[in-house]
PDB file of C-alpha atoms in Angstrom:
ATOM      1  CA  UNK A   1     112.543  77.124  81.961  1.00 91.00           C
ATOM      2  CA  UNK A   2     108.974  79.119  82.321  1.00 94.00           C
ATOM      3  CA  UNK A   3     110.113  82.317  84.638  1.00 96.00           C
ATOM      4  CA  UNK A   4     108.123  85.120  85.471  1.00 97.00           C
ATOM      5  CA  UNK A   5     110.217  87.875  87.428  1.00 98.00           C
ATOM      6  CA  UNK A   6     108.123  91.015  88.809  1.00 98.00           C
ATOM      7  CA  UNK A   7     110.134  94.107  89.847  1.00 98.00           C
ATOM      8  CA  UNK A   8     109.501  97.618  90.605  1.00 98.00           C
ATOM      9  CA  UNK A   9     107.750  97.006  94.349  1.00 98.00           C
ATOM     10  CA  UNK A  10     109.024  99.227  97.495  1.00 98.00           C
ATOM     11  CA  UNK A  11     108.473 102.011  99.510  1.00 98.00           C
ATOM     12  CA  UNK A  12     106.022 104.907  99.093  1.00 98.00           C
ATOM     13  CA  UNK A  13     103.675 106.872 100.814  1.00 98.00           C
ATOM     14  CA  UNK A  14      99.924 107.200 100.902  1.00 98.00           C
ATOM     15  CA  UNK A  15      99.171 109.336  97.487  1.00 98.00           C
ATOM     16  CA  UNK A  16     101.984 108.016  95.270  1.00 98.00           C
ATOM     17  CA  UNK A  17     102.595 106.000  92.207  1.00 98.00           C
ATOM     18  CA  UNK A  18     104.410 102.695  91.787  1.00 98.00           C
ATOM     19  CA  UNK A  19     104.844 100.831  88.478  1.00 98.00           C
ATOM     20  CA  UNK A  20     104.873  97.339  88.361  1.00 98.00           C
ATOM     21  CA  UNK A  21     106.728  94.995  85.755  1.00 98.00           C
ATOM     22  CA  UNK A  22     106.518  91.159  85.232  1.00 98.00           C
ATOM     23  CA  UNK A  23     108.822  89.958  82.306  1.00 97.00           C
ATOM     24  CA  UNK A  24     108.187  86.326  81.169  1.00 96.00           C
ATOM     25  CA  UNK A  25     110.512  83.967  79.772  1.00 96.00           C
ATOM     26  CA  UNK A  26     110.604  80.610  78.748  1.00 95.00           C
ATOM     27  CA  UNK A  27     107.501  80.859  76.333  1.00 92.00           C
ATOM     28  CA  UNK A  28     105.865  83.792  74.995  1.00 93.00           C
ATOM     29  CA  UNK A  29     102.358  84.657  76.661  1.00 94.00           C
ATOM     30  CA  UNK A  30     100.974  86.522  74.408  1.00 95.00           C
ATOM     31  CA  UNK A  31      98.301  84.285  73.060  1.00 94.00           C
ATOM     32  CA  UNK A  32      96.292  83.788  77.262  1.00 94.00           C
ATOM     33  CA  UNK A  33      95.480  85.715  79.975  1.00 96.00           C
ATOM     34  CA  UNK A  34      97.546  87.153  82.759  1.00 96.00           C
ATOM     35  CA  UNK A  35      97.192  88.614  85.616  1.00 97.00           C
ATOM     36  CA  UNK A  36      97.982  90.972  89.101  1.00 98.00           C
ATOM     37  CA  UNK A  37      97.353  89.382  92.901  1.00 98.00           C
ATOM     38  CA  UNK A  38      98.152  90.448  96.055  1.00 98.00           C
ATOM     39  CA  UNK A  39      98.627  88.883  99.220  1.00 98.00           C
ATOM     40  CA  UNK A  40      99.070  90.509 102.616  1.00 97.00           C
ATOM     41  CA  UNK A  41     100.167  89.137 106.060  1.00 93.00           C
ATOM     42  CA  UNK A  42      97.631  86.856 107.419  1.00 95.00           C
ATOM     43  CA  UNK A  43      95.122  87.025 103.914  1.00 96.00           C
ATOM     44  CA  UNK A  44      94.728  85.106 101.294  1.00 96.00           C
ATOM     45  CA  UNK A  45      96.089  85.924  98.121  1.00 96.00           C
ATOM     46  CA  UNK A  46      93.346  88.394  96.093  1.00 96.00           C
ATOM     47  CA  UNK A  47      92.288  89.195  92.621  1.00 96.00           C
ATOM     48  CA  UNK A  48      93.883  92.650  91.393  1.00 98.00           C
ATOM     49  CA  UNK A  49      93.743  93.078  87.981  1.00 98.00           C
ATOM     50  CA  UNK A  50      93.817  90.928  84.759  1.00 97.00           C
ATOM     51  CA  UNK A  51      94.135  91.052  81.093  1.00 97.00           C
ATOM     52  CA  UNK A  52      92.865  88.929  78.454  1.00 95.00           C
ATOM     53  CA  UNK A  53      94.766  88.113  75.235  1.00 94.00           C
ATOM     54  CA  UNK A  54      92.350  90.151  73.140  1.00 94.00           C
ATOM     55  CA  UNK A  55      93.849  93.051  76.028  1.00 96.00           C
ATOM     56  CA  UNK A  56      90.191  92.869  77.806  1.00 96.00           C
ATOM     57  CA  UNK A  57      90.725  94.197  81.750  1.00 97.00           C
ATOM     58  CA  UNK A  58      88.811  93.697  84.674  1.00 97.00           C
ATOM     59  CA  UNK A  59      89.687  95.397  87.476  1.00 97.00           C
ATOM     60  CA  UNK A  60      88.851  94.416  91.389  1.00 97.00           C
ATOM     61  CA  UNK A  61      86.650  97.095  93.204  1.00 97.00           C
ATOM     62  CA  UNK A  62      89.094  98.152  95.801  1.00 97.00           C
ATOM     63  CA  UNK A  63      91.852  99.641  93.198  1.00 98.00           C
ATOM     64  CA  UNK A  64      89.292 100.695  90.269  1.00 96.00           C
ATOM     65  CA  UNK A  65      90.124 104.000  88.890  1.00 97.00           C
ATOM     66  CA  UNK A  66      93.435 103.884  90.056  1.00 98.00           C
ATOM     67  CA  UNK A  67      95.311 101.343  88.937  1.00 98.00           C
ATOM     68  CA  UNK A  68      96.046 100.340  85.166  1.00 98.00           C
ATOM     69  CA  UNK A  69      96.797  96.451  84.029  1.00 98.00           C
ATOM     70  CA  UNK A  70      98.365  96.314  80.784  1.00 98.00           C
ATOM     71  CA  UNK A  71     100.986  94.238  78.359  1.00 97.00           C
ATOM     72  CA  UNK A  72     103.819  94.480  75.518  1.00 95.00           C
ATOM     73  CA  UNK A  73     103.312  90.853  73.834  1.00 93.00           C
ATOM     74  CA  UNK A  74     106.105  91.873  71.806  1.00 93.00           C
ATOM     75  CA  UNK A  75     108.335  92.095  74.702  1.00 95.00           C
ATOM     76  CA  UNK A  76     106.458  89.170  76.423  1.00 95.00           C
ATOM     77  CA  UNK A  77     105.919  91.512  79.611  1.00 97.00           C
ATOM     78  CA  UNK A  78     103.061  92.770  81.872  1.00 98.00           C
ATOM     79  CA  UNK A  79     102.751  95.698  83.633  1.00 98.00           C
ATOM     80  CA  UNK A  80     100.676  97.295  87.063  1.00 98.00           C
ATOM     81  CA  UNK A  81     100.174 101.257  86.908  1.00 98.00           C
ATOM     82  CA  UNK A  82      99.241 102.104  90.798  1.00 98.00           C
ATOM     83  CA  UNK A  83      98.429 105.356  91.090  1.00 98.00           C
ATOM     84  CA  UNK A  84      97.052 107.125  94.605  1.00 98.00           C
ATOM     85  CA  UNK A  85      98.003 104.370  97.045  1.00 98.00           C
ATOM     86  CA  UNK A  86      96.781 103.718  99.738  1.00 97.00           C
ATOM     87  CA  UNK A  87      97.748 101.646 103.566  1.00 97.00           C
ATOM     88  CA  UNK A  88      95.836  99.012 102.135  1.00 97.00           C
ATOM     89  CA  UNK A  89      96.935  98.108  99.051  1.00 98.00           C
ATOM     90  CA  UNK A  90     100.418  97.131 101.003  1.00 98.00           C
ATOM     91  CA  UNK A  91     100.574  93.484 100.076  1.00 98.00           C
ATOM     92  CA  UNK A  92     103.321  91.040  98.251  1.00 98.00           C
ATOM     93  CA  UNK A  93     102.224  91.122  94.282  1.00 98.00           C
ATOM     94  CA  UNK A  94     102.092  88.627  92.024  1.00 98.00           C
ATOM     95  CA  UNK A  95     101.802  88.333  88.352  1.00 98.00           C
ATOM     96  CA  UNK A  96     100.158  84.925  87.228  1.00 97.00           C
ATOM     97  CA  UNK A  97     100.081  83.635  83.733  1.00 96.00           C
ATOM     98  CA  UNK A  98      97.621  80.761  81.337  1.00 94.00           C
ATOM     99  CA  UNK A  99      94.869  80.305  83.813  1.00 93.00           C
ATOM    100  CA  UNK A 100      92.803  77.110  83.149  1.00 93.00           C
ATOM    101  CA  UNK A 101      89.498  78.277  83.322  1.00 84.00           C
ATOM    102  CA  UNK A 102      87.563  81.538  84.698  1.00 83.00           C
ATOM    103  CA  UNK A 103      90.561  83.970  85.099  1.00 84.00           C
ATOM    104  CA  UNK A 104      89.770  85.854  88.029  1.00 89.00           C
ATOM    105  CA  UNK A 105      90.577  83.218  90.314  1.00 91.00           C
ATOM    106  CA  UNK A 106      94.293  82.611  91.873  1.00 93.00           C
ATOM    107  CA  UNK A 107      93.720  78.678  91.971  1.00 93.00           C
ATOM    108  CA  UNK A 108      93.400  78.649  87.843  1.00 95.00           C
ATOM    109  CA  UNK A 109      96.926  80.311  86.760  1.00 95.00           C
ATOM    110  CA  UNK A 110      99.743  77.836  85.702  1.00 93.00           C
ATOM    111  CA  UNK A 111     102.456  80.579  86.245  1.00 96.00           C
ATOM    112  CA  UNK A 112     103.406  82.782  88.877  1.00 97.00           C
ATOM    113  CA  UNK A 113     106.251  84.939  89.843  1.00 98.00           C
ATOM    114  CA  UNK A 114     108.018  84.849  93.226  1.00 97.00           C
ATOM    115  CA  UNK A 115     106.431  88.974  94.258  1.00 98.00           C
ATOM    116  CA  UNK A 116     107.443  91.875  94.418  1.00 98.00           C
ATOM    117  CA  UNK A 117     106.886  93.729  97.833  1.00 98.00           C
ATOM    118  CA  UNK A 118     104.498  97.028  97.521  1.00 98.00           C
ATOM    119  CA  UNK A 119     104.341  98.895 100.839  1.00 98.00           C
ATOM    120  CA  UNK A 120     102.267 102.307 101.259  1.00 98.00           C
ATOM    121  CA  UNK A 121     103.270 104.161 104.726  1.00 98.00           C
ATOM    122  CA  UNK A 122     100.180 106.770 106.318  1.00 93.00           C
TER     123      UNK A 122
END
């Protein structure tokens, strides 16, 4: 069965770090893209990062600078660096795998986790 499982989500406060993980099992990923989304109360779910199988990022404007999208194809994982967090970027994150298509939208991944909860108090 195709699982991906994030972890690492929780509490912090405005200025700290979290590190997001997203192991994969079932199949390896290591040969499509994958990516980060976010989806708050009320929104719909966002773009945060992604990463290409050639390890090409691109990055959404609002976390630029300060967070880090990267993989381990060897260990068939994916990780999210957040560094100087913010209110805003409270949301439930995703990691999304294979998307059929242009890769920054939510609607082309095959894969997703189930979230991981990131919450930034002021």
């Amino acid at each position: 069965q195709v699982q991906l499982v994030e972890s690492g989500g929780g509490l912090v406060q405005a200025g700290g770090s979290l590190r997001l993980s997203c192991v994969a099992s079932g199949r390896t990923f290591s040969s499509v893209a994958m990516g980060w989304f976010r989806q708050a109360p009320g929104k719909e779910r966002e773009l945060v990062a992604t990463i290409s199988s050639g390890g090409k990022t691109y990055y959404t404007g609002s976390v630029w600078g300060r967070f880090t999208i990267s993989r381990d194809n060897a260990k068939n994982t994916l990780t999210l660096q957040m560094n100087s967090l913010n209110p805003e970027d409270t949301a439930l994150y995703y990691c999304a795998a294979e998307p059929r298509g242009e890769r920054y939208s939510p609607n082309a991944y095959t894969y997703w986790g189930q979230g991981t909860q990131v919450t930034v108090s002021s």
